Every structure is written in structure tokens, then in C-alpha cells.
């Protein structure tokens, strides 16, 4: 029975697996595009740091899924490419993986300032400060990649023009890369988790303030709680990168690609689809327009732009 099952998996058409991988990704990218379009149709929203950060989250999630999908398709179709191109794609994908949780922590801090320091919120949370925060996020998320590139050029004398299967494990082969990745991943999620939990507790304390602000504080408390849920989804997605190797799974190479496909679909595509969708539908400011554009105007009418 086991041999028969493995044979069926091996004979499963590659074209069907490619189709099953691409279609959910395209659906995710379509939903994100509609979300971004709904934001752009209300220009005044782009002056609010909260929606600037949300739009940035949509962009980084879309970029991450697109790059991850390409890497998976490269592995599935056994495409060879120049090592230098593979290095760029894999490192850019690694940066976007780390960007999403950092973006969540920044969004939680913005809500924390809005509730706990309402009089200073307008001066602290400005579009310019938000742009600086986004630049800092990209810098922080790129530290590991630049460190790996430095070690790669110092320790590995591989020909950058050599044609290889594009897989991070085949390009960055030394154990130091694995150790570095695990260290940065753990540090990243510990810091993000501490920030989100701290803002969550602070906003819960704010709920006990005078009644005039209780309703808003409760609303932001739910928003940060949603950030905790999103962080869990991103942690699930990150697990894909940690278990996406034959050495860790210790599987027969003949079925390894099929197991990776299951992990790719369940740990990357599904969480990435849920997170922005839930966040966007919960926000009454863009929910109405999102429903309008996602259904091509069949469900409702667009509210006047603020």
C-alpha cells in the first residue's frame, strides 16, 4: 500500500500541481490588489499611518508570495538558472518573510500611541515618520541577508554564472547559513512578540480609563488582538522555510517534492490569504468599498470618498 501510494504521488502530473499552486496564489494576489485599489480610491486614507502601514503589509505579503511561488515552481519544474540570479531571488524572498511580522509590530505600536498618547499621536504618527519607519523595517529585515551575502562571497568560491537548480539549500550550503537563519528568525519573532504583547496589555489597561474613551480603547484592543492572530499565521508560514529541506524531513527524494508541495500550500498560501482578508473586512472604513470592488459592483454602491 505504501509503495502504491508513493507511485501514485510520483506519477501525479506536474502540470496539475503547478495549476493547483498558481491558482490560489493568483486569487490571493487578486484580493490584495482589490484591497490596495480600495485604499487608493480614498486618497485621504493614505495620509493616515495606519493605512499606509496596512498598504505596505499588503505589498510585502504579495511580493513574498510571488517570490515563494516562483521558487517552488522552479523546484517543481527542475529549472536551472545562474547562481547570481538565484541568490538575488532567494535573498529577496527571505527579506519579505521577515518584513511581515516587523510590519505587524509597527502597526501595533501605532495603535498603542493612538490610545495611550492621544494628544501626541498627531505629531508622532505622521506620513513622514511612517516613511522612516518603513525604511527602518526594510533595513532590519535585510540584516541577515546582507550578512549571508558577505559570508557567501568570503567563504564560498562558487562560480556565480554556474547553472544550478534554484534552491537556497544548494546555493547557501554551509552550516553557518542555517545557524544564522535560525538565530535571526528566533530573534525576530521574540522581539515582535514582546512588542505586540506589550501594546496589547497597555491597551487593555487603557480600557479602564474614563468612559469617553472606553469604546475606542476596546476597539484598538481588538485590533492588537488581531495582530497576535496574524503573527501566529506568519509564524506558521515561517515554519515552511525551516522544514523545507530533505535533510530535516529525512524523506525519499522521490516523494520529497510532494511533501514540500503540501507544506507550501498549507503553510504559505493559506495563512497569507487569511491574514489581510480578515483585517480588511474588519475595518469599516474600507470594508464597504472592498465588497463593492471584489464583486465588480454587484453587492453595493461605493460610499463617498472621505
Tab-separated table of N, CA and C in Angstrom, residues 50 111 114-116 203-224 282 284 287:
chain	number	residue	atom	x	y	z
A	50	UNK	N	-1.828	54.439	9.857
A	50	UNK	CA	-2.423	53.114	9.995
A	50	UNK	C	-2.654	52.467	8.637
A	111	UNK	N	-0.996	51.890	16.977
A	111	UNK	CA	-2.268	51.859	17.733
A	111	UNK	C	-2.031	52.142	19.215
A	114	UNK	N	-1.739	55.815	19.583
A	114	UNK	CA	-3.049	56.449	19.392
A	114	UNK	C	-3.912	56.373	20.644
A	115	UNK	N	-3.790	55.291	21.411
A	115	UNK	CA	-4.641	55.112	22.598
A	115	UNK	C	-3.975	55.662	23.858
A	116	UNK	N	-2.723	55.357	24.041
A	116	UNK	CA	-2.053	55.724	25.290
A	116	UNK	C	-1.486	57.137	25.280
A	203	UNK	N	-3.012	48.550	26.041
A	203	UNK	CA	-4.342	48.952	25.574
A	203	UNK	C	-5.429	48.351	26.454
A	204	UNK	N	-5.191	47.152	26.982
A	204	UNK	CA	-6.159	46.571	27.923
A	204	UNK	C	-6.275	47.447	29.172
A	205	UNK	N	-5.140	47.970	29.635
A	205	UNK	CA	-5.159	48.872	30.787
A	205	UNK	C	-5.910	50.151	30.441
A	206	UNK	N	-5.769	50.590	29.194
A	206	UNK	CA	-6.443	51.818	28.764
A	206	UNK	C	-7.955	51.662	28.750
A	207	UNK	N	-8.440	50.431	28.681
A	207	UNK	CA	-9.883	50.190	28.697
A	207	UNK	C	-10.501	50.666	30.012
A	208	UNK	N	-9.712	50.698	31.074
A	208	UNK	CA	-10.219	51.092	32.387
A	208	UNK	C	-10.256	52.608	32.575
A	209	UNK	N	-9.914	53.341	31.531
A	209	UNK	CA	-9.917	54.786	31.632
A	209	UNK	C	-11.344	55.336	31.554
A	210	UNK	N	-11.503	56.674	31.625
A	210	UNK	CA	-12.839	57.272	31.641
A	210	UNK	C	-13.722	56.765	30.508
A	211	UNK	N	-15.040	56.718	30.731
A	211	UNK	CA	-15.977	56.146	29.770
A	211	UNK	C	-15.904	56.768	28.385
A	212	UNK	N	-15.520	58.034	28.260
A	212	UNK	CA	-15.494	58.691	26.967
A	212	UNK	C	-14.510	58.038	25.993
A	213	UNK	N	-13.529	57.311	26.550
A	213	UNK	CA	-12.521	56.692	25.689
A	213	UNK	C	-12.557	55.177	25.741
A	214	UNK	N	-13.479	54.628	26.495
A	214	UNK	CA	-13.521	53.176	26.649
A	214	UNK	C	-13.831	52.484	25.325
A	215	UNK	N	-14.796	53.015	24.568
A	215	UNK	CA	-15.204	52.359	23.331
A	215	UNK	C	-14.039	52.283	22.341
A	216	UNK	N	-13.309	53.405	22.177
A	216	UNK	CA	-12.175	53.408	21.253
A	216	UNK	C	-11.074	52.477	21.735
A	217	UNK	N	-10.823	52.489	23.036
A	217	UNK	CA	-9.776	51.612	23.578
A	217	UNK	C	-10.130	50.145	23.361
A	218	UNK	N	-11.394	49.797	23.540
A	218	UNK	CA	-11.815	48.413	23.319
A	218	UNK	C	-11.648	48.028	21.854
A	219	UNK	N	-11.950	48.963	20.962
A	219	UNK	CA	-11.799	48.691	19.540
A	219	UNK	C	-10.332	48.440	19.187
A	220	UNK	N	-9.417	49.270	19.711
A	220	UNK	CA	-7.996	49.096	19.434
A	220	UNK	C	-7.451	47.844	20.106
A	221	UNK	N	-8.030	47.497	21.252
A	221	UNK	CA	-7.649	46.257	21.925
A	221	UNK	C	-7.934	45.065	21.019
A	222	UNK	N	-9.075	45.086	20.338
A	222	UNK	CA	-9.414	44.012	19.409
A	222	UNK	C	-8.483	44.033	18.193
A	223	UNK	N	-8.088	45.239	17.780
A	223	UNK	CA	-7.176	45.348	16.642
A	223	UNK	C	-5.828	44.714	16.951
A	224	UNK	N	-5.271	45.011	18.126
A	224	UNK	CA	-3.982	44.428	18.504
A	224	UNK	C	-4.124	42.918	18.713
A	282	UNK	N	-12.596	43.600	8.537
A	282	UNK	CA	-12.955	44.073	9.864
A	282	UNK	C	-13.000	45.596	9.934
A	284	UNK	N	-14.247	49.030	9.069
A	284	UNK	CA	-15.426	49.587	8.384
A	284	UNK	C	-15.091	50.662	7.366
A	287	UNK	N	-14.119	48.333	4.306
A	287	UNK	CA	-14.880	47.101	4.081
A	287	UNK	C	-15.939	47.285	2.998
